[in-house]
Amino acid sequence: MRNVIIAGNWKMYKDLSATSELVEGLKTRLASVPPRVTVVVCPPFTSLAAAGSMLKGSTMKLGAQNMSQHDEGAYTGEISWNMIRSAGCEYVILGHSERRQYFGEKDELINAKAKKALASSLKPIICVGETLAEREGGITDRVITAQVKGVLAGLTRSDMSSVVIAYEPVWAIGTGKTATPAQAQEVHQLIRKLISQMHDWPLAEQTVIQYGGSVKPDNAAELLSQNDIDGALVGGACLKADSFAAIVNAVK
Ligand code: PGA
C-alpha cells in the first residue's frame, strides 16, 4: 500500500500569532496519525522558523511554498534551499499554479528548482494541472503530459523516490469546484503511466500523487478512496485546525 501525504498550503495567510494558534490546534488534533500517513504544513516563509520549532517532537512535517533555483546571491526577495532547510523544512511545494499564473513560472524553471531541492535533500511537491479552457478544449491529457515530462526531466530513479506530484486542476483551486473522483482518478492514472514510461512500473507504483483543488472534509474520503490518489494538497480548508484535521482523518 502506498504512503499517503496530506499537505496544507497556507498560501499568503497567517501572521506569527495566527501561525502559533493554528499549529497548536493541529498538534492537539493530530497527535497520532496512522504510520502510513504523513502530514505536512506549509506556512509562509515568515512563519517557517516559528512553526518549525513548534513542530519539533511532533509527527507533522514542515514544508515551504516555493524556493529559488539558486544557492545564494543577489536575488532580492528570493529564498534559498538552505534557508528553508535551516528553518526545519523537509518539503517544498514547487510550480503551484499560482506561481505559474501570477509569477510566470514555467516547467523548465520548476524542473531546475526540483533538481536543486533534491540535491539539497528536500522533498519537492511538484504541481501540475490544466486550466478550464484546456479541459474544455479537450487537451487535458496533452497539457498534463507536457507538464509532467517537463518538470521531471532529467530526474533519476533515486531522485524520484523523494518526489511527490500534486495534480491540481486550475479550475478547481479556490473555486469550490472539485474534480469528480472519477475525473481526478483518470488524470492520476495518466500521471502514473507517464512516470512508468520515464522510469518503470515499480517506481511509478510507489510514487505519491496528491490531488488538490477544493479538498474539504466532506469530499476528502471519496477522493482519497480512488486507486491512484495518494493524498491531498489542501488550500482553503487547511487554514482551520478542525477542517484540516478532518481531512487527515478521512484517510482510511
Ligand atoms: P484550495 O487550494 O484547496 O483552496 O482549492 C488548493 C491549492 O491551491 O493547493
Short mmCIF file of N, CA, C and O in Angstrom, two decimals, residues 176-237:
data_model
loop_
_atom_site.label_atom_id
_atom_site.label_comp_id
_atom_site.label_asym_id
_atom_site.label_seq_id
_atom_site.Cartn_x
_atom_site.Cartn_y
_atom_site.Cartn_z
N GLY A 176 -14.21 26.18 -5.11
CA GLY A 176 -15.28 25.37 -4.56
C GLY A 176 -15.69 24.24 -5.50
O GLY A 176 -16.45 23.36 -5.15
N LYS A 177 -15.18 24.30 -6.75
CA LYS A 177 -15.46 23.22 -7.71
C LYS A 177 -14.39 22.16 -7.55
O LYS A 177 -13.21 22.45 -7.68
N THR A 178 -14.80 20.94 -7.28
CA THR A 178 -13.81 19.87 -7.16
C THR A 178 -13.92 19.02 -8.41
O THR A 178 -15.02 18.83 -8.93
N ALA A 179 -12.79 18.47 -8.84
CA ALA A 179 -12.89 17.46 -9.88
C ALA A 179 -13.67 16.31 -9.27
O ALA A 179 -13.54 16.03 -8.08
N THR A 180 -14.47 15.62 -10.06
CA THR A 180 -15.14 14.45 -9.51
C THR A 180 -14.06 13.42 -9.23
O THR A 180 -13.00 13.44 -9.88
N PRO A 181 -14.31 12.51 -8.29
CA PRO A 181 -13.30 11.48 -8.02
C PRO A 181 -12.89 10.76 -9.31
O PRO A 181 -11.71 10.47 -9.51
N ALA A 182 -13.84 10.54 -10.21
CA ALA A 182 -13.51 9.84 -11.46
C ALA A 182 -12.62 10.70 -12.36
O ALA A 182 -11.67 10.20 -12.96
N GLN A 183 -12.92 12.00 -12.44
CA GLN A 183 -12.08 12.89 -13.26
C GLN A 183 -10.65 12.94 -12.70
O GLN A 183 -9.67 12.90 -13.44
N ALA A 184 -10.54 13.04 -11.39
CA ALA A 184 -9.22 13.11 -10.78
C ALA A 184 -8.48 11.78 -10.99
O ALA A 184 -7.32 11.77 -11.43
N GLN A 185 -9.17 10.68 -10.73
CA GLN A 185 -8.56 9.35 -10.88
C GLN A 185 -7.98 9.17 -12.29
O GLN A 185 -6.89 8.64 -12.46
N GLU A 186 -8.72 9.63 -13.29
CA GLU A 186 -8.29 9.47 -14.67
C GLU A 186 -6.94 10.16 -14.92
O GLU A 186 -6.03 9.59 -15.52
N VAL A 187 -6.81 11.37 -14.39
CA VAL A 187 -5.55 12.10 -14.60
C VAL A 187 -4.43 11.49 -13.75
O VAL A 187 -3.28 11.38 -14.19
N HIS A 188 -4.77 11.07 -12.53
CA HIS A 188 -3.75 10.44 -11.68
C HIS A 188 -3.19 9.19 -12.36
O HIS A 188 -1.98 8.93 -12.31
N GLN A 189 -4.08 8.45 -12.99
CA GLN A 189 -3.66 7.23 -13.68
C GLN A 189 -2.72 7.58 -14.83
O GLN A 189 -1.71 6.91 -15.05
N LEU A 190 -3.07 8.65 -15.55
CA LEU A 190 -2.22 9.11 -16.65
C LEU A 190 -0.82 9.49 -16.12
O LEU A 190 0.20 9.11 -16.69
N ILE A 191 -0.80 10.22 -15.01
CA ILE A 191 0.49 10.66 -14.46
C ILE A 191 1.33 9.44 -14.06
O ILE A 191 2.53 9.37 -14.33
N ARG A 192 0.67 8.46 -13.45
CA ARG A 192 1.42 7.26 -13.05
C ARG A 192 1.96 6.53 -14.29
O ARG A 192 3.09 6.05 -14.30
N LYS A 193 1.15 6.50 -15.34
CA LYS A 193 1.61 5.85 -16.57
C LYS A 193 2.82 6.60 -17.15
O LYS A 193 3.80 5.99 -17.58
N LEU A 194 2.76 7.93 -17.11
CA LEU A 194 3.88 8.71 -17.65
C LEU A 194 5.16 8.44 -16.86
O LEU A 194 6.25 8.31 -17.43
N ILE A 195 5.03 8.34 -15.54
CA ILE A 195 6.21 8.05 -14.71
C ILE A 195 6.76 6.67 -15.05
O ILE A 195 7.97 6.46 -15.13
N SER A 196 5.85 5.73 -15.32
CA SER A 196 6.32 4.38 -15.66
C SER A 196 7.05 4.40 -17.00
O SER A 196 8.02 3.67 -17.19
N GLN A 197 6.59 5.26 -17.91
CA GLN A 197 7.29 5.35 -19.19
C GLN A 197 8.65 6.02 -19.04
O GLN A 197 9.62 5.66 -19.70
N MET A 198 8.74 7.00 -18.16
CA MET A 198 10.02 7.69 -17.96
C MET A 198 10.98 6.82 -17.15
O MET A 198 12.19 6.98 -17.25
N HIS A 199 10.42 5.93 -16.29
CA HIS A 199 11.26 5.07 -15.45
C HIS A 199 10.76 3.62 -15.59
O HIS A 199 11.05 2.98 -16.57
N ASP A 200 10.00 3.17 -14.61
CA ASP A 200 9.47 1.80 -14.69
C ASP A 200 8.25 1.69 -13.77
O ASP A 200 7.98 2.59 -12.97
N TRP A 201 7.53 0.57 -13.89
CA TRP A 201 6.28 0.41 -13.12
C TRP A 201 6.48 0.39 -11.61
O TRP A 201 5.75 1.06 -10.89
N PRO A 202 7.47 -0.39 -11.13
CA PRO A 202 7.60 -0.42 -9.66
C PRO A 202 7.79 0.99 -9.07
O PRO A 202 7.21 1.32 -8.03
N LEU A 203 8.55 1.81 -9.77
CA LEU A 203 8.75 3.18 -9.29
C LEU A 203 7.45 3.96 -9.38
O LEU A 203 7.04 4.64 -8.42
N ALA A 204 6.77 3.86 -10.53
CA ALA A 204 5.51 4.60 -10.71
C ALA A 204 4.49 4.17 -9.66
O ALA A 204 3.76 5.00 -9.11
N GLU A 205 4.48 2.88 -9.35
CA GLU A 205 3.54 2.33 -8.38
C GLU A 205 3.74 2.93 -6.99
O GLU A 205 2.79 3.04 -6.22
N GLN A 206 4.97 3.29 -6.67
CA GLN A 206 5.17 3.79 -5.31
C GLN A 206 5.22 5.31 -5.21
O GLN A 206 5.32 5.87 -4.12
N THR A 207 5.11 6.00 -6.36
CA THR A 207 5.13 7.47 -6.33
C THR A 207 3.84 8.01 -5.73
O THR A 207 2.75 7.59 -6.11
N VAL A 208 3.99 8.95 -4.81
CA VAL A 208 2.82 9.56 -4.18
C VAL A 208 2.27 10.66 -5.09
O VAL A 208 3.00 11.60 -5.43
N ILE A 209 1.01 10.54 -5.47
CA ILE A 209 0.36 11.55 -6.32
C ILE A 209 -0.83 12.11 -5.55
O ILE A 209 -1.82 11.42 -5.30
N GLN A 210 -0.69 13.38 -5.16
CA GLN A 210 -1.75 14.03 -4.39
C GLN A 210 -2.75 14.69 -5.32
O GLN A 210 -2.38 15.13 -6.41
N TYR A 211 -3.97 14.83 -4.84
CA TYR A 211 -4.95 15.65 -5.55
C TYR A 211 -5.11 16.96 -4.79
O TYR A 211 -5.08 16.99 -3.55
N GLY A 212 -5.26 18.06 -5.51
CA GLY A 212 -5.53 19.35 -4.87
C GLY A 212 -6.55 20.13 -5.68
O GLY A 212 -6.60 20.02 -6.91
N GLY A 213 -7.35 20.92 -4.98
CA GLY A 213 -8.39 21.72 -5.64
C GLY A 213 -9.68 21.53 -4.89
O GLY A 213 -10.40 20.56 -5.10
N SER A 214 -9.94 22.48 -3.94
CA SER A 214 -11.18 22.45 -3.15
C SER A 214 -11.40 21.14 -2.41
O SER A 214 -12.54 20.66 -2.31
N VAL A 215 -10.33 20.56 -1.88
CA VAL A 215 -10.50 19.40 -1.00
C VAL A 215 -11.05 19.90 0.34
O VAL A 215 -10.55 20.87 0.91
N LYS A 216 -12.11 19.25 0.79
CA LYS A 216 -12.81 19.66 2.01
C LYS A 216 -13.10 18.41 2.83
O LYS A 216 -13.06 17.30 2.30
N PRO A 217 -13.42 18.60 4.14
CA PRO A 217 -13.73 17.41 4.94
C PRO A 217 -14.81 16.53 4.30
O PRO A 217 -14.76 15.32 4.40
N ASP A 218 -15.79 17.15 3.63
CA ASP A 218 -16.88 16.31 3.12
C ASP A 218 -16.61 15.65 1.77
O ASP A 218 -17.39 14.82 1.33
N ASN A 219 -15.54 16.00 1.08
CA ASN A 219 -15.25 15.28 -0.17
C ASN A 219 -13.94 14.49 -0.10
O ASN A 219 -13.59 13.75 -1.02
N ALA A 220 -13.21 14.66 1.01
CA ALA A 220 -11.87 14.06 1.09
C ALA A 220 -11.91 12.53 1.03
O ALA A 220 -11.14 11.91 0.28
N ALA A 221 -12.82 11.92 1.78
CA ALA A 221 -12.81 10.45 1.85
C ALA A 221 -13.02 9.83 0.48
O ALA A 221 -12.33 8.88 0.10
N GLU A 222 -13.95 10.40 -0.29
CA GLU A 222 -14.24 9.82 -1.60
C GLU A 222 -13.07 10.00 -2.56
O GLU A 222 -12.69 9.07 -3.30
N LEU A 223 -12.47 11.19 -2.53
CA LEU A 223 -11.30 11.41 -3.40
C LEU A 223 -10.17 10.46 -3.02
O LEU A 223 -9.56 9.80 -3.86
N LEU A 224 -9.92 10.37 -1.70
CA LEU A 224 -8.79 9.57 -1.23
C LEU A 224 -9.01 8.07 -1.40
O LEU A 224 -8.07 7.29 -1.29
N SER A 225 -10.26 7.69 -1.67
CA SER A 225 -10.51 6.25 -1.85
C SER A 225 -10.19 5.80 -3.28
O SER A 225 -10.23 4.60 -3.57
N GLN A 226 -9.90 6.74 -4.17
CA GLN A 226 -9.57 6.36 -5.55
C GLN A 226 -8.20 5.66 -5.56
O GLN A 226 -7.29 6.06 -4.83
N ASN A 227 -8.09 4.70 -6.46
CA ASN A 227 -6.86 3.89 -6.55
C ASN A 227 -5.56 4.66 -6.63
O ASN A 227 -4.56 4.30 -6.04
N ASP A 228 -5.58 5.72 -7.46
CA ASP A 228 -4.32 6.42 -7.73
C ASP A 228 -4.20 7.75 -7.02
O ASP A 228 -3.32 8.54 -7.32
N ILE A 229 -5.09 8.01 -6.07
CA ILE A 229 -5.00 9.27 -5.29
C ILE A 229 -4.39 8.95 -3.93
O ILE A 229 -4.97 8.21 -3.14
N ASP A 230 -3.20 9.50 -3.71
CA ASP A 230 -2.43 9.12 -2.52
C ASP A 230 -2.25 10.28 -1.55
O ASP A 230 -1.19 10.43 -0.93
N GLY A 231 -3.23 11.15 -1.51
CA GLY A 231 -3.09 12.25 -0.58
C GLY A 231 -3.72 13.49 -1.15
O GLY A 231 -4.33 13.46 -2.21
N ALA A 232 -3.55 14.59 -0.41
CA ALA A 232 -4.19 15.83 -0.84
C ALA A 232 -3.28 17.01 -0.56
O ALA A 232 -2.51 17.01 0.41
N LEU A 233 -3.37 18.00 -1.44
CA LEU A 233 -2.74 19.29 -1.20
C LEU A 233 -3.92 20.25 -0.98
O LEU A 233 -4.72 20.47 -1.88
N VAL A 234 -3.99 20.74 0.24
CA VAL A 234 -5.20 21.45 0.68
C VAL A 234 -4.90 22.93 0.84
O VAL A 234 -3.93 23.29 1.52
N GLY A 235 -5.72 23.79 0.26
CA GLY A 235 -5.56 25.23 0.43
C GLY A 235 -6.52 25.73 1.49
O GLY A 235 -6.28 25.59 2.69
N GLY A 236 -7.64 26.28 1.05
CA GLY A 236 -8.61 26.92 1.96
C GLY A 236 -8.92 26.14 3.23
O GLY A 236 -8.90 26.70 4.33
N ALA A 237 -9.15 24.83 3.08
CA ALA A 237 -9.57 24.04 4.24
C ALA A 237 -8.44 23.71 5.21
O ALA A 237 -8.66 23.08 6.23
#
